[in-house]
Every structure is written in C-alpha cells, then in structure tokens.
PDB file of C-alpha atoms in Angstrom:
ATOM      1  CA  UNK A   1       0.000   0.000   0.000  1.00 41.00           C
ATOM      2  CA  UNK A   2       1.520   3.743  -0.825  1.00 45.00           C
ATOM      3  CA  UNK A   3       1.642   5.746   2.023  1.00 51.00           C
ATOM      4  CA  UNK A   4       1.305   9.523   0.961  1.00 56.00           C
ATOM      5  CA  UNK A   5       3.252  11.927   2.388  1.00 70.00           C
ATOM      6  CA  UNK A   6       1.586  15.259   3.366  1.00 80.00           C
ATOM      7  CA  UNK A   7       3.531  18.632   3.417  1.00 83.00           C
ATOM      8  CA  UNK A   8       2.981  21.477   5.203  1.00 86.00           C
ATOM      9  CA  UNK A   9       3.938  24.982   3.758  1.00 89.00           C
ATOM     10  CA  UNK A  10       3.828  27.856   6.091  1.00 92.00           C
ATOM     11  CA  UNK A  11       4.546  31.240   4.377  1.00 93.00           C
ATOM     12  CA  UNK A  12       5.351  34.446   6.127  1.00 95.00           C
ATOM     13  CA  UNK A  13       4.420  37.659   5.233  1.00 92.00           C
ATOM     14  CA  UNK A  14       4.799  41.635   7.303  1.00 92.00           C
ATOM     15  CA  UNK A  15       0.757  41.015   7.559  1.00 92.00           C
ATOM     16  CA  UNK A  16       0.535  37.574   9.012  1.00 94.00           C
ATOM     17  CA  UNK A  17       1.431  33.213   7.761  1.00 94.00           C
ATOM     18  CA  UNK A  18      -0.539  31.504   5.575  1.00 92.00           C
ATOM     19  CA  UNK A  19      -0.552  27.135   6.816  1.00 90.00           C
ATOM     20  CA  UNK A  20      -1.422  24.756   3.246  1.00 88.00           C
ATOM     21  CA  UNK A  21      -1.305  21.521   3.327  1.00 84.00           C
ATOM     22  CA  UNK A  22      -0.459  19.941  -0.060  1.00 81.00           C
ATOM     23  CA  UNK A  23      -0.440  15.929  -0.782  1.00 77.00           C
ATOM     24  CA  UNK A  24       2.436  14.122  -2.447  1.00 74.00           C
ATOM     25  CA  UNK A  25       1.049  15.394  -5.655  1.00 71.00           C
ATOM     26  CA  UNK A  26       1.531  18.735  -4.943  1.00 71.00           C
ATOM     27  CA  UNK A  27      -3.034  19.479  -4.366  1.00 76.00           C
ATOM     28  CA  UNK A  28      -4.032  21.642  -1.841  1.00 78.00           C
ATOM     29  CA  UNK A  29      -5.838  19.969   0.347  1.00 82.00           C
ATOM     30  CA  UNK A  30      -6.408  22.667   3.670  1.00 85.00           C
ATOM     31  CA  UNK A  31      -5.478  25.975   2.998  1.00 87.00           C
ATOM     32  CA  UNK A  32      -6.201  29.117   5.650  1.00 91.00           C
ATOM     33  CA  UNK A  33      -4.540  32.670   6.630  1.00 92.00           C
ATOM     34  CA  UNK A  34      -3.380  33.811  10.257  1.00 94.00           C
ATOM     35  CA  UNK A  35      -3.221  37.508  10.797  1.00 94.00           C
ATOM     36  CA  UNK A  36      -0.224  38.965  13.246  1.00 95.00           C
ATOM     37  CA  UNK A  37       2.883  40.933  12.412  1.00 95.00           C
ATOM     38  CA  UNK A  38       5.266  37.996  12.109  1.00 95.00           C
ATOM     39  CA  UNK A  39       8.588  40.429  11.227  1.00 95.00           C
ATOM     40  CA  UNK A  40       7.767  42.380  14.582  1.00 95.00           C
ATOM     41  CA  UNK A  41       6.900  40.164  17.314  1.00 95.00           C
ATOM     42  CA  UNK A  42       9.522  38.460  19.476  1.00 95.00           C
ATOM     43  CA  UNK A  43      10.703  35.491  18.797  1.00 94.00           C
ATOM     44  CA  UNK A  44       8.469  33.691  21.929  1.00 94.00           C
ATOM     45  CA  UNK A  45       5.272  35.539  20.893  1.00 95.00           C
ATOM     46  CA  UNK A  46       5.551  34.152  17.598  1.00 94.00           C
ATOM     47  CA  UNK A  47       6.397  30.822  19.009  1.00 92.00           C
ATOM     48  CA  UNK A  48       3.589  30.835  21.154  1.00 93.00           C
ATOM     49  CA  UNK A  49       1.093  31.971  18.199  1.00 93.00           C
ATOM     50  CA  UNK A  50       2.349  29.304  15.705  1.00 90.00           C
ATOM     51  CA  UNK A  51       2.396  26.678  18.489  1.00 87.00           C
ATOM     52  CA  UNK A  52      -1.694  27.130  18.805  1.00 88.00           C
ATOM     53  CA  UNK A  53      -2.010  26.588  15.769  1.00 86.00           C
ATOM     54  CA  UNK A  54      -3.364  22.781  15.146  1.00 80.00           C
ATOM     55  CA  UNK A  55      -1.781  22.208  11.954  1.00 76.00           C
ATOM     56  CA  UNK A  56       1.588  22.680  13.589  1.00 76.00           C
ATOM     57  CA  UNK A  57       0.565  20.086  16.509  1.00 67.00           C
ATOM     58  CA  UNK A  58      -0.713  17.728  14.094  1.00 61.00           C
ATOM     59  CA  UNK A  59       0.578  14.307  12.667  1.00 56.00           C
ATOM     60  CA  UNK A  60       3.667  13.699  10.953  1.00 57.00           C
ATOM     61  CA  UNK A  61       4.146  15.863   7.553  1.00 70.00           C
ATOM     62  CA  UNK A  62       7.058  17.396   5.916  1.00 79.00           C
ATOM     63  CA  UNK A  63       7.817  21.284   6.860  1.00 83.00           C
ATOM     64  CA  UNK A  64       8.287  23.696   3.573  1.00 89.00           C
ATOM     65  CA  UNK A  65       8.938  27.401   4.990  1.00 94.00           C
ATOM     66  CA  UNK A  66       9.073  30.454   2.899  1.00 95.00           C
ATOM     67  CA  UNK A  67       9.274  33.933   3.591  1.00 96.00           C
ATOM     68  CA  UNK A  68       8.089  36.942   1.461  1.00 94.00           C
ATOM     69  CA  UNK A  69      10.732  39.801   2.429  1.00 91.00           C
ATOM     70  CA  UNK A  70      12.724  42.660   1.018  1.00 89.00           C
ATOM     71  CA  UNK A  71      15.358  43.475   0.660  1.00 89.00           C
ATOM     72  CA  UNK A  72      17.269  40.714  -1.640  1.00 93.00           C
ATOM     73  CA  UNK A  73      20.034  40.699  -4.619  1.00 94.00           C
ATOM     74  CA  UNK A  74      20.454  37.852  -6.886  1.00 95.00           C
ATOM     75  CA  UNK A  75      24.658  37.071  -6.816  1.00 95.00           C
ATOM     76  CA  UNK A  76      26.264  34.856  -9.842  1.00 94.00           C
ATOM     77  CA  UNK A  77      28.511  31.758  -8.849  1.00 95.00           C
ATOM     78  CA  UNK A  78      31.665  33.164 -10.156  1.00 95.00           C
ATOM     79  CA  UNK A  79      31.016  36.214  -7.885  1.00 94.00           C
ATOM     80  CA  UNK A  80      29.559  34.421  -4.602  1.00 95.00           C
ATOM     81  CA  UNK A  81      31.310  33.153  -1.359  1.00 94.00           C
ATOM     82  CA  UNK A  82      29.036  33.046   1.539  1.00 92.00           C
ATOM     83  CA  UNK A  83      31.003  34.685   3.819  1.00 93.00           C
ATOM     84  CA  UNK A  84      30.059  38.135   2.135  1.00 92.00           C
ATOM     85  CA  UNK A  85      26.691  37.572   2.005  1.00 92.00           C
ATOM     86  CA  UNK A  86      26.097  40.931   4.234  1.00 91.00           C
ATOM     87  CA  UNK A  87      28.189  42.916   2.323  1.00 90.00           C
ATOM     88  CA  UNK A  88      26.561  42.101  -1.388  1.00 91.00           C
ATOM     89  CA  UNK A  89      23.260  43.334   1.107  1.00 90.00           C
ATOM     90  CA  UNK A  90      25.177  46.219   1.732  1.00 89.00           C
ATOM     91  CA  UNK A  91      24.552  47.212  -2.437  1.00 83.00           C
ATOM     92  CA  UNK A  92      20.924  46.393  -1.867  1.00 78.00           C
ATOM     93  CA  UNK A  93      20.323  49.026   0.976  1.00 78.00           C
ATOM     94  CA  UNK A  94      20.269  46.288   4.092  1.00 74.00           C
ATOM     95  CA  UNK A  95      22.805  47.349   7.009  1.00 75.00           C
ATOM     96  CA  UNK A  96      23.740  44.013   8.959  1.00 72.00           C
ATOM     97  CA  UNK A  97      22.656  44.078  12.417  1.00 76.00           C
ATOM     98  CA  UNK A  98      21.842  41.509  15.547  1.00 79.00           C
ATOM     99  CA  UNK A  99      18.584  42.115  14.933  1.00 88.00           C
ATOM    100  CA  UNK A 100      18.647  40.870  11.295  1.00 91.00           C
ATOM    101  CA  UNK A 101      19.825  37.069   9.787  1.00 93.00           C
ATOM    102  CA  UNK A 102      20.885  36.828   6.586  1.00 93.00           C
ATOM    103  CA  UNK A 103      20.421  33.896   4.558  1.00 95.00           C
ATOM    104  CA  UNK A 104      20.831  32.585   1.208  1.00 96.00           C
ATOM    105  CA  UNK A 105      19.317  30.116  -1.508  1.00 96.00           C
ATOM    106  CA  UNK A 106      21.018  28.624  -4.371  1.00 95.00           C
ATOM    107  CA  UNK A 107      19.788  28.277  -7.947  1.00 91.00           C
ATOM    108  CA  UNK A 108      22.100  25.984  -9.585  1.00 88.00           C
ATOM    109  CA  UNK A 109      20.331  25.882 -12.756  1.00 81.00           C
ATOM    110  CA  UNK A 110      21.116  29.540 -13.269  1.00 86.00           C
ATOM    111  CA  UNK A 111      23.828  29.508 -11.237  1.00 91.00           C
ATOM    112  CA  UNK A 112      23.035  32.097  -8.973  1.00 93.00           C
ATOM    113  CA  UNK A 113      22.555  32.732  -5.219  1.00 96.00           C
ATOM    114  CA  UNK A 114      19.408  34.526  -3.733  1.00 96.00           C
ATOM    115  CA  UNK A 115      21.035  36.408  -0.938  1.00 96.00           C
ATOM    116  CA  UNK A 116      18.100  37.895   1.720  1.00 95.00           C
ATOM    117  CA  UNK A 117      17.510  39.149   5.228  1.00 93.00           C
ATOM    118  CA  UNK A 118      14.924  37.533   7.693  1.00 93.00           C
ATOM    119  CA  UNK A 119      14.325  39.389  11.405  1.00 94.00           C
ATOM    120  CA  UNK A 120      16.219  37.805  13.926  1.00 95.00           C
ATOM    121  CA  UNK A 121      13.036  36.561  16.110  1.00 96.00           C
ATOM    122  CA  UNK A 122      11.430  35.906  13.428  1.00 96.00           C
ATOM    123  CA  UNK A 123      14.477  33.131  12.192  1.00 95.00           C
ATOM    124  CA  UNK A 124      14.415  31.811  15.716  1.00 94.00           C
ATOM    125  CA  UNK A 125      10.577  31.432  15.783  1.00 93.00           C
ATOM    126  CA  UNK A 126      11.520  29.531  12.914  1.00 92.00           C
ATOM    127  CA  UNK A 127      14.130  26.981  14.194  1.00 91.00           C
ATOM    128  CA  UNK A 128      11.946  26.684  16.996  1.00 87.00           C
ATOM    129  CA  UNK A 129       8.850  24.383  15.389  1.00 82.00           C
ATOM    130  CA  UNK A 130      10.749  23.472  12.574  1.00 81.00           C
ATOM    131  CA  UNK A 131      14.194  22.802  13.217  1.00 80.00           C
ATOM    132  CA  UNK A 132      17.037  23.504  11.388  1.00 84.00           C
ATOM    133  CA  UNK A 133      14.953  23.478   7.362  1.00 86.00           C
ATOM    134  CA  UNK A 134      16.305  25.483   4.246  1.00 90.00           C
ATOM    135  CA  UNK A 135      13.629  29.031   4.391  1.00 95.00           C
ATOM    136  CA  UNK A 136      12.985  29.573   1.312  1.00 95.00           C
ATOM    137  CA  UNK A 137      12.629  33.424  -0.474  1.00 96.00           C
ATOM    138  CA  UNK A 138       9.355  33.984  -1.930  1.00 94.00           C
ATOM    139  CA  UNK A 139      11.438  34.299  -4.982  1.00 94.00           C
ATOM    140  CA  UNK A 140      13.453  31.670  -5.071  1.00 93.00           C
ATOM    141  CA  UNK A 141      10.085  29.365  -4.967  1.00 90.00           C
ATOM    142  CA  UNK A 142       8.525  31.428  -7.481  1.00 87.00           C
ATOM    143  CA  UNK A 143      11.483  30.580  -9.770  1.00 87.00           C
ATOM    144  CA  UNK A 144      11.700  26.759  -9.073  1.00 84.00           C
ATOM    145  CA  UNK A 145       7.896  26.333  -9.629  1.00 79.00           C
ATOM    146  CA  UNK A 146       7.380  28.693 -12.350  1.00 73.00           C
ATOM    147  CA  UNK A 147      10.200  30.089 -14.533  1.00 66.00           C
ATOM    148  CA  UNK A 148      12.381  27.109 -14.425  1.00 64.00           C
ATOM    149  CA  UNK A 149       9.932  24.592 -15.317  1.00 61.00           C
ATOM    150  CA  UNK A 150       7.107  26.179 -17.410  1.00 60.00           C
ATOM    151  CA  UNK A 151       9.141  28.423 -19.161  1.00 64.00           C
ATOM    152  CA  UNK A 152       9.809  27.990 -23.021  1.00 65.00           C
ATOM    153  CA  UNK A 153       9.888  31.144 -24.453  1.00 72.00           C
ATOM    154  CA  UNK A 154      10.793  34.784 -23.019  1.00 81.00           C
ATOM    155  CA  UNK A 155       8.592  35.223 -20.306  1.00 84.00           C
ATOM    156  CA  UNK A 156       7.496  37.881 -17.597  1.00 87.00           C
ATOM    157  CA  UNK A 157       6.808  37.561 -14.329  1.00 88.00           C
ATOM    158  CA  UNK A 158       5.207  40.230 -11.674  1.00 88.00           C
ATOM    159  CA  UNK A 159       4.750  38.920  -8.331  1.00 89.00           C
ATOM    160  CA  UNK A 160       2.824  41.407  -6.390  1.00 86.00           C
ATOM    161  CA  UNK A 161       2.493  42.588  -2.851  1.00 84.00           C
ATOM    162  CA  UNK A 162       0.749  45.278  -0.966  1.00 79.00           C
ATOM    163  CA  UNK A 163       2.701  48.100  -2.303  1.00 83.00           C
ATOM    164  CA  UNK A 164       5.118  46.576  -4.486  1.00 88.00           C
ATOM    165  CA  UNK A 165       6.590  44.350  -7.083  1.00 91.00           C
ATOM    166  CA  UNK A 166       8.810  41.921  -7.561  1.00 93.00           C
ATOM    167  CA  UNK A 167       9.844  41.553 -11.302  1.00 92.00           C
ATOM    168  CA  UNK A 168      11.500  38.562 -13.327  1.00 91.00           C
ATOM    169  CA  UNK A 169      12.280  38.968 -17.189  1.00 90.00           C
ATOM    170  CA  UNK A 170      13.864  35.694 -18.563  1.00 87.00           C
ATOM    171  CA  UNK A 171      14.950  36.167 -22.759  1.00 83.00           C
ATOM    172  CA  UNK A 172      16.894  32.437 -23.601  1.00 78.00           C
ATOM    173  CA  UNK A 173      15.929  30.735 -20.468  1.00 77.00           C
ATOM    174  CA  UNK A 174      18.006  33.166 -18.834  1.00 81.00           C
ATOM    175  CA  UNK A 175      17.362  35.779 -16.054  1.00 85.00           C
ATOM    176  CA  UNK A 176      18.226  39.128 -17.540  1.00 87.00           C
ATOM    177  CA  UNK A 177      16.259  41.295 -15.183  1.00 89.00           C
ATOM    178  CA  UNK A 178      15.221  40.450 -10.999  1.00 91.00           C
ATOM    179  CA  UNK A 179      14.240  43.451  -8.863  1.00 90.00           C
ATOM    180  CA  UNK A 180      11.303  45.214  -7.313  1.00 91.00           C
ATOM    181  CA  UNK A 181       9.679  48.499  -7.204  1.00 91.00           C
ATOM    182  CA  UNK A 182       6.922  50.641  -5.866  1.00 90.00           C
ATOM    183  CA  UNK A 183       3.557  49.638  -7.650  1.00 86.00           C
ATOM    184  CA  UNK A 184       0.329  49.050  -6.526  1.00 78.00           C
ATOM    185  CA  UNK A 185      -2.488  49.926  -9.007  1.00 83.00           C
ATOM    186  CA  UNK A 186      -3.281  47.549 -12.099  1.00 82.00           C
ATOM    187  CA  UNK A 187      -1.924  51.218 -14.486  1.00 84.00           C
ATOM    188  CA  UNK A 188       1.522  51.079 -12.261  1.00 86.00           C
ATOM    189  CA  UNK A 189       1.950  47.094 -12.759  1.00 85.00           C
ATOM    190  CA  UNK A 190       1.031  47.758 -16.538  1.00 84.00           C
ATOM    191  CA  UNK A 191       3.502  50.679 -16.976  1.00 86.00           C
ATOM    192  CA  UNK A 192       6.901  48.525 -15.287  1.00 88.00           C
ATOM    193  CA  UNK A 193       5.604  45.479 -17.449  1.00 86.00           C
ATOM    194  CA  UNK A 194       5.722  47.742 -21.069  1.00 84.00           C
ATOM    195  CA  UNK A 195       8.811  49.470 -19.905  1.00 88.00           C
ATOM    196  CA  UNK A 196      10.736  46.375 -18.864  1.00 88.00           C
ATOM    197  CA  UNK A 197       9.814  44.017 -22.244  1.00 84.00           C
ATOM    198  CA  UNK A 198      11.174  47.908 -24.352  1.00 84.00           C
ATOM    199  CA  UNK A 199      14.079  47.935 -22.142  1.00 88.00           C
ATOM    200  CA  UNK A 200      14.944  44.293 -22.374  1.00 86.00           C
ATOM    201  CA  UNK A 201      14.432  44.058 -25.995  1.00 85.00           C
ATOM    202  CA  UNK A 202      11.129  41.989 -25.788  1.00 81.00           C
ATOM    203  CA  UNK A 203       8.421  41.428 -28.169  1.00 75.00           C
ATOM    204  CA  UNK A 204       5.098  42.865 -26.794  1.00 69.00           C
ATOM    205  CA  UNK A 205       2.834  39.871 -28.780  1.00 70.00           C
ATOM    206  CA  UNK A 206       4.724  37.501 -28.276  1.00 72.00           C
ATOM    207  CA  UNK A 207       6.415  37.595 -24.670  1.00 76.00           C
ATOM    208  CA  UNK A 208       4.178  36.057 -21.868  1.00 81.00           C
ATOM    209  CA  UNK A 209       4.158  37.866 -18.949  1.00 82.00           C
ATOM    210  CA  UNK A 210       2.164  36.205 -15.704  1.00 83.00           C
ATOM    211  CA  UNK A 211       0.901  38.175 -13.007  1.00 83.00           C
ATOM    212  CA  UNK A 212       0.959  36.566  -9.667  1.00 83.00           C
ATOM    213  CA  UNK A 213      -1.253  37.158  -6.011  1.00 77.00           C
ATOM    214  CA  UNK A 214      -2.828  39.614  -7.397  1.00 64.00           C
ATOM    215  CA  UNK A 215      -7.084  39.827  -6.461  1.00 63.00           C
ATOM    216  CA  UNK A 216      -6.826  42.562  -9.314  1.00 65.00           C
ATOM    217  CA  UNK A 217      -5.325  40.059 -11.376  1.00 66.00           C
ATOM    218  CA  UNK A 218      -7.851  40.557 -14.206  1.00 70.00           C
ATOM    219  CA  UNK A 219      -7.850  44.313 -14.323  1.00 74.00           C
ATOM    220  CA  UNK A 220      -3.697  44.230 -14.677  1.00 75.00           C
ATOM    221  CA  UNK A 221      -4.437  41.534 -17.729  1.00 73.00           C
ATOM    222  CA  UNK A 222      -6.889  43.773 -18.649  1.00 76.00           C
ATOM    223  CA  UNK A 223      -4.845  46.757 -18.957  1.00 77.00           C
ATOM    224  CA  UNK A 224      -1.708  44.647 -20.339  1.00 75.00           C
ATOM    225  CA  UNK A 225      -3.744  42.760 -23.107  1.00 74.00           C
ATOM    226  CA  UNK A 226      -4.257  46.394 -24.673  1.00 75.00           C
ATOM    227  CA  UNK A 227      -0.776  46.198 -25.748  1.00 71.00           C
ATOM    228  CA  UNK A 228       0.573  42.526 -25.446  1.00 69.00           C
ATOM    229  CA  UNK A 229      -1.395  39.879 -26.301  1.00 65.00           C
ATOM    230  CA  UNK A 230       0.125  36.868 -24.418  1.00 66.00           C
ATOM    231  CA  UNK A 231      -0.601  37.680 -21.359  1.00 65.00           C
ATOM    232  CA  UNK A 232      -1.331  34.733 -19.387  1.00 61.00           C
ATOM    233  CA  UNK A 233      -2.536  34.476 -14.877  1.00 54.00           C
ATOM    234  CA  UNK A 234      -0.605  32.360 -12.772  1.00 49.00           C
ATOM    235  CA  UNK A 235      -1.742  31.812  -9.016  1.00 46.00           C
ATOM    236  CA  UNK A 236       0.449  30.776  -6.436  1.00 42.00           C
ATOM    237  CA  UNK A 237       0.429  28.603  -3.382  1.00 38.00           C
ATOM    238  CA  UNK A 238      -0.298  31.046  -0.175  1.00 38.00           C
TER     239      UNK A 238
END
C-alpha cells in the first residue's frame, strides 16, 4: 500500500502566515490565513502563536517554509562566497545588524545565489517548530515552480504585494532582469511590465508575462492585453 506523504507549507508575510497543506502530488488539500505581524513580534510571541495553531501540533508531515521579504540581490557563482553575504546586502540598501539574519538560496540551474535578510526573532521562531529546514525566499520558490519549469519562451513575471513588485524577465531561459519596485495599481503594474519588455528588448505579442497574487489580477491583464497579447494568470500557493 503507498503511504502519501503530506507537506505542510507555512509562508510568512509583514501582515501575518498563511498554513497549506499539499499531498504528495503537490493538491491543496487545507489551505487558511493567520493575521499577526510575524517580522515584529519576538521570537516567543511568535512561538507561542504558531504553536496554537493545530496544523503545527498535528501528525507527521514534511515542513516547507518560505518567507516573502525585502530586501534581496540575486549574486552569480563566479562572484559568490558566503562569507560576504552581508556585504553584497550592503549594495541592496540592508545594514547588517543583531537584529537581522541573513540567509541565502542557491539556484544551480542559473547559477546564482538569492542572498536575503529575515528578522532575527522571526528566524528563531523559525528553528523553533521546525528545526534547522532550508527558508525559502518567496522568490526563489517562485522561480523553481514557475520560470524554471514552465518556461519555453521569453517570459514575464510580476509577483505582487501590498505596495510593491517583484519583477522577473527571462529572454533564452536566462534571467536578464530580478528586482522590485513601488507599484500598486493595475496602471503602475502595466507601466513597469511595457517598460521592462522595451528595455529588455522583448516582443510585446509575443512575450508572456504572468501576473501573480494579485485579487486585481484581471484588471492588470486587462490593462496589459491592450498592448501585449500573451498575457497569461498564474496563481500561487499562499
């Protein structure tokens, strides 16, 4: 007889942790949203908040953390050595302090490190229910689920959060563009998204960009479809 394996994914955010549990087929099968301010309560608070939680308490399952955070900077191979990780933070605006962790995922397929701070209580919280795990960046799992394996052609994709946006351009199967900026509206999202596939050298009707946890998600397609024609939605696991 096959005994599945479920996995739970908890996913932090500034406004709270989402808990999904998926099957060994990667389906949802219990998915719900906690409210708190995860990056600004102590390390026991948070403890004490995930530890109520009855998913956490439950049976044996696999943990899968990630962590939706700013700010980070994508560092080649050639150019990496872990050691440095705070000062290549240093270029993306993040002063190392005890009150900050930094922490790193590698993607070996592009051959590039995902360098990123997590608060300090928050990291412990962390270690505390679920041991010593990788934490994964919010864009590092968009990449391995999305752009490395659905991705065939030059591609797009806007991953959005309450005021901002996190933006991947791949031309050749290759990264050419990872960064965020100030966006909110559906017009804003639109506007990076045409001035990004100019820049970059893409073809408007041809290049498919995917908008991600968005609940405006049809307005932005609306707004992009005016002026490229692939544009295709994309949810993601919360």
């Amino acid at each position: 007889m096959h005994n599945s394996i479920n996995t739970l994914s908890i996913r932090f955010r500034p406004d709270g942790f989402s808990l999904s549990f998926t099957d060994d087929q990667n389906n949802t099968i219990t998915s719900r949203f906690v409210e708190c301010k995860p990056f600004e309560l102590s390390a026991s608070a948070l403890t004490d908040i995930l530890r109520g939680q009855a998913e956490i308490t439950s049976n044996t399952f696999a943990f899968e953390v990630t962590c939706e955070t700013l700010p980070y900077i994508f560092v080649p191979d050639d150019l990496f050595m872990h050691e440095y990780s705070n000062t290549y933070l240093e270029f993306a605006g993040e002063k190392k302090t005890e009150n900050n962790r930094t922490l790193y995922n590698q993607l070996n397929i592009w051959k590039t490190n995902n360098v990123f701070v997590l608060p300090e209580s928050l990291y412990q919280a962390i270690m505390q229910f679920a041991g010593n795990i990788p934490v994964q960046h919010h864009l590092t799992e968009l990449i391995r689920a999305y752009a490395l394996e659905t991705v065939t052609s030059d591609a797009m994709f806007i991953y959005c959060n309450n005021d901002h946006i996190d933006v991947i351009v791949i031309k050749d199967r290759k990264p050419v563009l990872i960064n965020s900026f100030k966006a909110s509206t559906p017009e804003d999202i639109a506007y990076y998204a045409l001035l990004f596939m100019q820049e970059t050298g893409m073809n408007a009707d041809t290049c498919k960009i995917n908008v991600l946890n968005n609940s405006n998600v049809e307005n932005i397609s609306s707004v992009l479809k005016k002026h490229a024609t692939d544009c295709t939605e994309v949810s993601v696991k919360n």
